[in-house]
Short mmCIF file of C-alpha atoms in Angstrom, two decimals:
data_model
loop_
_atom_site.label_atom_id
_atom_site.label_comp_id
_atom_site.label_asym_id
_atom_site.label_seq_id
_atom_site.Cartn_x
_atom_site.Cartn_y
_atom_site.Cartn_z
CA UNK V 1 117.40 -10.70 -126.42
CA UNK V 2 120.46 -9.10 -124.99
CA UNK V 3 122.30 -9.02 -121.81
CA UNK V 4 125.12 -7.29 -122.22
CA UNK V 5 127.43 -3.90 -121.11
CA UNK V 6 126.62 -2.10 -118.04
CA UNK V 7 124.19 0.40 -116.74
CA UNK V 8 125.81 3.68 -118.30
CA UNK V 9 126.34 6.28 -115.56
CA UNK V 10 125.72 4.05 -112.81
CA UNK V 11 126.61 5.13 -109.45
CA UNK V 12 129.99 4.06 -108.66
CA UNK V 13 129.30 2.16 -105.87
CA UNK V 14 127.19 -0.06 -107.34
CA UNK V 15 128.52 -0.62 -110.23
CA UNK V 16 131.17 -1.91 -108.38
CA UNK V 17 128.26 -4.35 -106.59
CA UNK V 18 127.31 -5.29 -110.23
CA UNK V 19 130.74 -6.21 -111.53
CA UNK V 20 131.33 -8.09 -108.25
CA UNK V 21 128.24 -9.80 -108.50
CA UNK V 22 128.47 -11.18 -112.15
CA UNK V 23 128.97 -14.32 -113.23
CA UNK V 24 129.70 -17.34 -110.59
CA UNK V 25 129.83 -14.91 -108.13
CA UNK V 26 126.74 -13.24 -109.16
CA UNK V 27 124.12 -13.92 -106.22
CA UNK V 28 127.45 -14.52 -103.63
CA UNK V 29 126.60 -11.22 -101.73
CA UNK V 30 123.22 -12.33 -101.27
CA UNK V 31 123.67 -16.29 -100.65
CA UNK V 32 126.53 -15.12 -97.78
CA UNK V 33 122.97 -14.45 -95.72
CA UNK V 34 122.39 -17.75 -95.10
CA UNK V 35 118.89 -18.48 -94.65
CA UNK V 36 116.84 -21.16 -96.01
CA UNK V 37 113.99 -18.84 -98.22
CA UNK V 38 117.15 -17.56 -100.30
CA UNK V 39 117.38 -20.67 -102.24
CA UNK V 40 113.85 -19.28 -103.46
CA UNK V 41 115.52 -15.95 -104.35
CA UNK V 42 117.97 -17.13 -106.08
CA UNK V 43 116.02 -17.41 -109.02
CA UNK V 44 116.58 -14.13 -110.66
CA UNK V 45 117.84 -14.93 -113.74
CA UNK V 46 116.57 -13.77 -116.82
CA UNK V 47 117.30 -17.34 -118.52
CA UNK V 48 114.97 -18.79 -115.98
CA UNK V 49 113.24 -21.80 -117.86
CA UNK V 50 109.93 -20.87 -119.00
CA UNK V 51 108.19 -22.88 -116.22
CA UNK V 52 108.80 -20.65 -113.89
CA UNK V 53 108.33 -17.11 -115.92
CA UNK V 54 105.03 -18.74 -116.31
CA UNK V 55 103.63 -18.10 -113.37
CA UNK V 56 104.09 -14.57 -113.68
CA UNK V 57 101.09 -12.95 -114.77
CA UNK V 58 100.50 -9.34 -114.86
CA UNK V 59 97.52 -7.46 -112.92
CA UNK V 60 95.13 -6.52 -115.74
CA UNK V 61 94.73 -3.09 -114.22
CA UNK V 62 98.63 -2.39 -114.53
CA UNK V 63 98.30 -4.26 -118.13
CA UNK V 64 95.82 -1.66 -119.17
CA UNK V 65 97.42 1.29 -118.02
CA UNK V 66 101.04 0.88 -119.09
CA UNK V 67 103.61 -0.37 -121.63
CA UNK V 68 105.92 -3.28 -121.41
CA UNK V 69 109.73 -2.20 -121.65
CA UNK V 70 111.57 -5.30 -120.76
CA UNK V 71 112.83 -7.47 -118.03
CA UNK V 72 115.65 -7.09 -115.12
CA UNK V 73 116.43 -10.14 -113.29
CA UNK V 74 113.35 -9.90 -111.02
CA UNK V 75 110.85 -7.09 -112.32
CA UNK V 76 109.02 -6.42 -115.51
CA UNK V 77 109.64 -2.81 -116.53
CA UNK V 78 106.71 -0.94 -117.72
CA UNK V 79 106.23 2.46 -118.87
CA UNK V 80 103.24 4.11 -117.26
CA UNK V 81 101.06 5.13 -120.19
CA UNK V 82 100.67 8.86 -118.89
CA UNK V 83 103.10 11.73 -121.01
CA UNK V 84 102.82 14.31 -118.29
CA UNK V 85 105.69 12.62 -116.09
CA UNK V 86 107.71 10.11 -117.26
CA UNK V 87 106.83 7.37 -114.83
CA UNK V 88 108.02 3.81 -114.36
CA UNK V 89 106.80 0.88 -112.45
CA UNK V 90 108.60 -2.03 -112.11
CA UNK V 91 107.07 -5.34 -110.98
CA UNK V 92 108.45 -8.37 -109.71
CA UNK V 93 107.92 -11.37 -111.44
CA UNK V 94 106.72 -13.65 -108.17
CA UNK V 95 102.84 -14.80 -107.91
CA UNK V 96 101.24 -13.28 -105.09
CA UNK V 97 102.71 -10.96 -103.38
CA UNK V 98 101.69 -7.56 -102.64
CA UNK V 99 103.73 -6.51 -99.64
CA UNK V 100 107.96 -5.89 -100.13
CA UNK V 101 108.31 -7.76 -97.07
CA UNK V 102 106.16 -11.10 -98.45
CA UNK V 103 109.28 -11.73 -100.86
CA UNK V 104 112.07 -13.70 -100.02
CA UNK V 105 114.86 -11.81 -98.90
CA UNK V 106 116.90 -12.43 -101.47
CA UNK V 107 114.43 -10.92 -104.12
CA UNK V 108 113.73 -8.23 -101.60
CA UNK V 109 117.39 -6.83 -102.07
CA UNK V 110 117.06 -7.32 -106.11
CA UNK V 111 113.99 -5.04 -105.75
CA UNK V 112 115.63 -2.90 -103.90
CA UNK V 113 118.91 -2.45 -106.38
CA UNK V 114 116.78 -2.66 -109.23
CA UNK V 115 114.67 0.62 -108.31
CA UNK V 116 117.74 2.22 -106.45
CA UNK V 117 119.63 1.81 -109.78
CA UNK V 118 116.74 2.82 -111.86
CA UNK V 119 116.02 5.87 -110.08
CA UNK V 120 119.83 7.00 -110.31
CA UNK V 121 119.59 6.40 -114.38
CA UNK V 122 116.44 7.94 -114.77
CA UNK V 123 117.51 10.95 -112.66
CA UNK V 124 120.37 11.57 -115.04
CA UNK V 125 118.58 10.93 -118.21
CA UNK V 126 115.67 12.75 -117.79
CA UNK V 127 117.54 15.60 -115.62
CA UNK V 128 115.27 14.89 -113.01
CA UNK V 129 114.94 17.27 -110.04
CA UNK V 130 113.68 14.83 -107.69
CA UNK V 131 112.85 11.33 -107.97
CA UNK V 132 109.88 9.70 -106.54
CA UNK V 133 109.91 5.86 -105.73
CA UNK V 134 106.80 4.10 -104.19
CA UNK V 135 105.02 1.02 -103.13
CA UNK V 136 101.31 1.85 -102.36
CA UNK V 137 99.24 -0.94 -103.95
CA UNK V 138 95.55 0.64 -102.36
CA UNK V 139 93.98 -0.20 -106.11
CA UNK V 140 96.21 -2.72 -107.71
CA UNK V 141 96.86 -5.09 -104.84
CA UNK V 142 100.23 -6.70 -107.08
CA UNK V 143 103.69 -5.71 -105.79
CA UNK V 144 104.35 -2.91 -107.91
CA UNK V 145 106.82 -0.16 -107.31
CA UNK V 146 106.57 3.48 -108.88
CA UNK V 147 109.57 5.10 -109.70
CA UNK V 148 108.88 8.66 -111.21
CA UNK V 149 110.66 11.79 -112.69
CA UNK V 150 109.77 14.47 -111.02
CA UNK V 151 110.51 18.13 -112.50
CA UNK V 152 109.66 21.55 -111.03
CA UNK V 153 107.44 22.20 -113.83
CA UNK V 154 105.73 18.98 -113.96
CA UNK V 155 102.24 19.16 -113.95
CA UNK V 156 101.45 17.83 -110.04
CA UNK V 157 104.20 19.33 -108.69
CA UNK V 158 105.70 19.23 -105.67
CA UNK V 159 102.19 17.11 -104.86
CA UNK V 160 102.70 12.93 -105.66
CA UNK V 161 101.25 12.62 -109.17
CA UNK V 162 98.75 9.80 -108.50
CA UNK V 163 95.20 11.08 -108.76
CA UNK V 164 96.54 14.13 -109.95
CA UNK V 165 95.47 14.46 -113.48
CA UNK V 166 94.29 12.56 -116.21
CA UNK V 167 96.51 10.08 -118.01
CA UNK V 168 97.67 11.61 -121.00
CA UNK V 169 98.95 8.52 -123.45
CA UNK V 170 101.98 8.47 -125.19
CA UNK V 171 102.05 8.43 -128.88
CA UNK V 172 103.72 5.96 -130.38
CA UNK V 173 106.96 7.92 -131.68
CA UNK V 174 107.31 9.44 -127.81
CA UNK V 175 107.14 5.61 -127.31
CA UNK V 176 109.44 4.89 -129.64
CA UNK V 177 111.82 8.06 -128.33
CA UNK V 178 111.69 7.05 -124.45
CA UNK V 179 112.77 3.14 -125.78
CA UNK V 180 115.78 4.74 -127.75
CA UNK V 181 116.63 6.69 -124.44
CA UNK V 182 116.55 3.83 -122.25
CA UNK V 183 118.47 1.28 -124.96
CA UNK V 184 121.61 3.68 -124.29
CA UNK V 185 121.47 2.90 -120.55
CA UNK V 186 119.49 -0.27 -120.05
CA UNK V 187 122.32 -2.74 -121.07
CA UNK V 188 123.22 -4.95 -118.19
CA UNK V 189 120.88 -7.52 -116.81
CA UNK V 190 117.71 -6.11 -119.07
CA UNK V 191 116.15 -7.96 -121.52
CA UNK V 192 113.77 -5.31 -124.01
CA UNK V 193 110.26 -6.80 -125.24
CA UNK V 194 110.85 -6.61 -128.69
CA UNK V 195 114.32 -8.82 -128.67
CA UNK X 1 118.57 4.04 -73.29
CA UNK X 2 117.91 -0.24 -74.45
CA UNK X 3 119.32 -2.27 -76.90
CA UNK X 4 117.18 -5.50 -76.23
CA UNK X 5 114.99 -8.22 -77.56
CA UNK X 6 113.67 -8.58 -80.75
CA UNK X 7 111.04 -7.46 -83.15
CA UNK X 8 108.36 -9.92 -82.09
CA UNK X 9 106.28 -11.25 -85.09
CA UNK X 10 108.91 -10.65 -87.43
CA UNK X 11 109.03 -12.35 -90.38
CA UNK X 12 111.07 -15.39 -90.35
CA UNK X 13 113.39 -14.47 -92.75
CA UNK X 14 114.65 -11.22 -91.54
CA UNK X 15 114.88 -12.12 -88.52
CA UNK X 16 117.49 -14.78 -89.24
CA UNK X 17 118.86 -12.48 -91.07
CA UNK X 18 118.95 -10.20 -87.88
CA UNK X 19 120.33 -13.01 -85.56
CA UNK X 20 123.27 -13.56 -88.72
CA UNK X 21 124.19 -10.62 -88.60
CA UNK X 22 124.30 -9.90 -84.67
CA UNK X 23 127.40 -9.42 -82.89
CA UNK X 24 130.62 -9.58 -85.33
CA UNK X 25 129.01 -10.60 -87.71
CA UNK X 26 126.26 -7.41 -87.66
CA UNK X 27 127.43 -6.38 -90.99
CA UNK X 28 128.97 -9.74 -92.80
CA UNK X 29 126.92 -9.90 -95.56
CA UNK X 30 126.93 -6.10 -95.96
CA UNK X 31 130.62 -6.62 -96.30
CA UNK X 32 131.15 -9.06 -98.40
CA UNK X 33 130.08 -6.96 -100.99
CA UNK X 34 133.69 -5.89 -100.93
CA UNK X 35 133.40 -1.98 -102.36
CA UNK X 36 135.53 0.73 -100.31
CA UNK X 37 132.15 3.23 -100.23
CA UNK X 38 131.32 0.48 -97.05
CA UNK X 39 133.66 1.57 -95.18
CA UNK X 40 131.34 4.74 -94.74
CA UNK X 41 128.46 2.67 -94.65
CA UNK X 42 129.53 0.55 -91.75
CA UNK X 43 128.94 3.32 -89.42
CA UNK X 44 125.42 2.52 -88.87
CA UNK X 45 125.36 1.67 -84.80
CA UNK X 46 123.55 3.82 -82.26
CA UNK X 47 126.99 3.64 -80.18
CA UNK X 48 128.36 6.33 -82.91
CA UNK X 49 130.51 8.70 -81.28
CA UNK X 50 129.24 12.22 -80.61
CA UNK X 51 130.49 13.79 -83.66
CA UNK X 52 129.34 11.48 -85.99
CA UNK X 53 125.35 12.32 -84.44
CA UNK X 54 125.99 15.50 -83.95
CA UNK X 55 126.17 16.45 -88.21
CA UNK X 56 122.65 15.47 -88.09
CA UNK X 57 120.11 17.59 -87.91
CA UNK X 58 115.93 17.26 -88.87
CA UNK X 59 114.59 19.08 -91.56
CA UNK X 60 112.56 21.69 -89.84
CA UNK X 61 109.71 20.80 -91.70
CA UNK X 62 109.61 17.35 -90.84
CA UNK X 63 110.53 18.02 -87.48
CA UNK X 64 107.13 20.78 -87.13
CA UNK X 65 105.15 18.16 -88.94
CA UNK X 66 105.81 14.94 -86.33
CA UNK X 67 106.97 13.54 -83.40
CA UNK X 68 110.07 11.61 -82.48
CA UNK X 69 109.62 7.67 -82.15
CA UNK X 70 113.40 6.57 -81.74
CA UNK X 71 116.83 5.40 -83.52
CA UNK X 72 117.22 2.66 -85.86
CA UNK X 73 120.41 2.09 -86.17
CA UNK X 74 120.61 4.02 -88.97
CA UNK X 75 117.19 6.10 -89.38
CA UNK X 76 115.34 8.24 -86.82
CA UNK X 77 111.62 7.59 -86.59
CA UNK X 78 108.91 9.70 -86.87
CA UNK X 79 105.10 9.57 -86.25
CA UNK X 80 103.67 12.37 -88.49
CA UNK X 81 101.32 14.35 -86.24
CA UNK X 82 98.28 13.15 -88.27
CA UNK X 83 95.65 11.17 -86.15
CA UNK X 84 94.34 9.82 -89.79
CA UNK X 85 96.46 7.37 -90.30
CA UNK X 86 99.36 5.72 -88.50
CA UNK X 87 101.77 7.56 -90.50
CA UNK X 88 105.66 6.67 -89.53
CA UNK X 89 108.66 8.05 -91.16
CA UNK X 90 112.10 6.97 -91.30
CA UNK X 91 114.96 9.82 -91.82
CA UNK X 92 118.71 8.52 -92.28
CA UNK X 93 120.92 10.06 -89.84
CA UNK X 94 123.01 11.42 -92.84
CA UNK X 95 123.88 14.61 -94.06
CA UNK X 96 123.17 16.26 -97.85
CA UNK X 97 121.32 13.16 -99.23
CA UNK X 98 117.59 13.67 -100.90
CA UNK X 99 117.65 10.22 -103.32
CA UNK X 100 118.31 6.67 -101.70
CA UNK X 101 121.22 5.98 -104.11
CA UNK X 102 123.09 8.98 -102.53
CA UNK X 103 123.54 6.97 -99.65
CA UNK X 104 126.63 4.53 -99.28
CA UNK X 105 125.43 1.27 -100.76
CA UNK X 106 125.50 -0.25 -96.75
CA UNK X 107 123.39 2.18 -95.94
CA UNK X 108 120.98 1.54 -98.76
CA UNK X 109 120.84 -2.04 -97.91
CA UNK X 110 120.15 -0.43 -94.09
CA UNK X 111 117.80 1.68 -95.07
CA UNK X 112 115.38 -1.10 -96.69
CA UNK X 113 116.10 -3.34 -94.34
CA UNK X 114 114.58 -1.28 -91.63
CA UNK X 115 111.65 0.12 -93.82
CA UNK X 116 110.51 -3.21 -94.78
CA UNK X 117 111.10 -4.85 -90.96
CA UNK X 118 108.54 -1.75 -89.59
CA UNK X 119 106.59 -2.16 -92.70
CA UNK X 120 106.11 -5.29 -91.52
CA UNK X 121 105.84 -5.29 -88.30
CA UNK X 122 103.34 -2.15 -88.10
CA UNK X 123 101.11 -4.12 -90.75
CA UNK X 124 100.86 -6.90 -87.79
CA UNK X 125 100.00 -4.27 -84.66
CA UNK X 126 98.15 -1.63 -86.20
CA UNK X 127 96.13 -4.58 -88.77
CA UNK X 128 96.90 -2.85 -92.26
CA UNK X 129 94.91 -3.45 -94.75
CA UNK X 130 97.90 -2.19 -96.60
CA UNK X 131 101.61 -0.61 -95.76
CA UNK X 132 102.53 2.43 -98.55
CA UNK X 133 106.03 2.94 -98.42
CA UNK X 134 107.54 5.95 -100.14
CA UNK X 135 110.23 8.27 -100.61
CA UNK X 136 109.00 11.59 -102.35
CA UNK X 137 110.87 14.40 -101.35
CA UNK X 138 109.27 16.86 -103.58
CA UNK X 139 108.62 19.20 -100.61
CA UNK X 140 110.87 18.34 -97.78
CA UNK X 141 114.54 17.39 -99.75
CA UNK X 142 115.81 15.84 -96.58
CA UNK X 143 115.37 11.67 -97.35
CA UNK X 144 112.31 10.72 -95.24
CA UNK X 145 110.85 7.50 -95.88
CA UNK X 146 107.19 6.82 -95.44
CA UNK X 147 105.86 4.14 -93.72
CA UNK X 148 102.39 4.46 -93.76
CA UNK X 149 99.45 2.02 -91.98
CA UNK X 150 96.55 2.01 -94.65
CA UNK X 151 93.05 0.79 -94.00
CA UNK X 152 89.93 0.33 -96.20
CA UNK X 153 88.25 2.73 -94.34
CA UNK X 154 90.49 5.28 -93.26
CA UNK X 155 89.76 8.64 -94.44
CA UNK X 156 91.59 8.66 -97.91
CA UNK X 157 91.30 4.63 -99.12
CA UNK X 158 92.29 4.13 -101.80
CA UNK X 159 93.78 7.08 -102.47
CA UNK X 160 97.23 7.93 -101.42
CA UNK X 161 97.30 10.34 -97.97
CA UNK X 162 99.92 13.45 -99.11
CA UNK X 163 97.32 16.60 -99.40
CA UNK X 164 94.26 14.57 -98.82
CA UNK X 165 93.25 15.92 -95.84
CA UNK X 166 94.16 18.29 -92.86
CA UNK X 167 96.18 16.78 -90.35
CA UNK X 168 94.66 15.34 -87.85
CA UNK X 169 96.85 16.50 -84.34
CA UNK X 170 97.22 13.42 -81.82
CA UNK X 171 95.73 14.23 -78.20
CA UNK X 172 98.81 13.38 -75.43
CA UNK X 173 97.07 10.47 -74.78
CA UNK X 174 96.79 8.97 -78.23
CA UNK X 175 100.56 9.50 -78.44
CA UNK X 176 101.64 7.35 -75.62
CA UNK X 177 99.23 4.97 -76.84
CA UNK X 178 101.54 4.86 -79.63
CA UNK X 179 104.46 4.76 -78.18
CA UNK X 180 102.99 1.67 -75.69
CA UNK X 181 102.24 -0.38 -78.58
CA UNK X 182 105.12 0.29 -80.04
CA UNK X 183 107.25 -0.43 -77.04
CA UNK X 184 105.82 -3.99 -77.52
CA UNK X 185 107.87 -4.59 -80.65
CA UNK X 186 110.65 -2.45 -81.43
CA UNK X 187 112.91 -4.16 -79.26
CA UNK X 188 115.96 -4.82 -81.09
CA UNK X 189 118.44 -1.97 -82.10
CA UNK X 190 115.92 0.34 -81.40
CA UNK X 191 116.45 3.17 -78.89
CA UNK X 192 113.37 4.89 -77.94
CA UNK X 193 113.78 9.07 -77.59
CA UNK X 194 112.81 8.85 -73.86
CA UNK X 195 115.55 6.44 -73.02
#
């Protein structure tokens, strides 16, 4: 498992976060907020020890309809398993919650960068015309937060694409293609399943 | 025009975070950060000087579509016109941007900070089953952030509300209804349109 290099194409100003956030100084901009619930948020780190990973377990709905990519500091990435948009969702790892505003605020500002960055990456690799990021949760009650490519000629649009149409699924060498995409980008702070 | 109180049943954390960052301090931990884009960033306050308002201006889709709440400091809020649902929607008072990482990273960190405070807080007064919060864009490029009250039994559950159904216009009476509630809680650097 790697963690190494730095989101390719990443918005200059926070890259500039990133770098000034690594290492000792890593969670600094965050811990500077003072309150008590941010010792709690603290925990981001992929290296957590496996007690608390543990209690991460993934709604079997989201399970079911998507494929694991990998890990950021606090969110699963998962591919949704639907070829007519390429669609993300990325989950925190934190036992239930299923409001943004139920995490600590700490991990609310990691979500936060995490699907801010993701959306700016996505937008360039895909060549996105508009990006589409989302916290419903109506069906699958865990914090989950879509962050789709949206193109002029995508199927939906300009409506949302949930309920749209039927899930198309991936095969596995579009799989394998969308991986290879994201390992050229995905290479600070994200961990890919397969090691 | 009132700068005064605060939101009341606020979750604990952000609002210590609000009291840290009153006064000089508003915008420590913003700050820290350390990048130069915050410099832009820090302009967030209501107090702005004329010319820094006036390079706003609504969508005139969005502005057709709803009616006008207030000023965050940094978004304008919007009921959408749409008796379904209490639908609210937060617009940065920023020119030319369409995805949240277009905005300075200050303003980013402003931007979910007040989403997830009047997530939170309308979850509490209107008694949400759910909050959807979403930036789409697909239609209307200005950024508009959704902030929507969901309910098992409002017209669209579970489904998302964009296209569902008609809107719904608010009588005159329902509005100020609104507004009253509202006036209950958005106390603190929130400047109601009426003054």
């Amino acid at each position: 498992m790697s963690h190494v290099g730095a989101f390719a194409g990443f918005h200059a100003d926070l890259a500039a976060v990133r770098r000034e956030a690594s290492g000792d100084r890593r969670y600094a901009a965050v811990l500077s907020l003072g309150t008590p619930s941010l010792e709690r948020g603290a925990k981001l780190k992929n290296d957590d020890p496996p007690g608390v990973r543990a209690v991460f377990a993934l709604d079997p709905r989201l399970q079911q309809d998507t494929l694991p990519i990998g890990d950021f500091p606090l969110c699963r990435l998962l591919l949704s398993n639907d070829s007519n948009y390429p669609w993300f969702i990325l989950v925190p790892r934190r036992e239930d919650i299923s409001e943004i505003f139920q995490l600590g605020v700490a991990d609310q500002q990691q979500l936060w960068q995490e699907s801010t960055a993701l959306a700016q990456l996505l937008k360039d690799l895909f060549d996105a015309d508009k990006m589409n990021v989302a916290a419903l949760g109506n069906v699958v009650s865990q914090l989950h937060m879509h962050v789709i490519v949206r193109k002029r000629e995508d199927a939906a649009w300009p409506a949302p694409v949930w309920g749209k149409y039927p899930a198309k699924p991936y095969t596995a060498e579009q799989v394998a293609a969308i991986h290879e995409r994201l390992r050229r980008v995905l290479t600070e702070d994200f961990t890919f399943v397969e090691g």
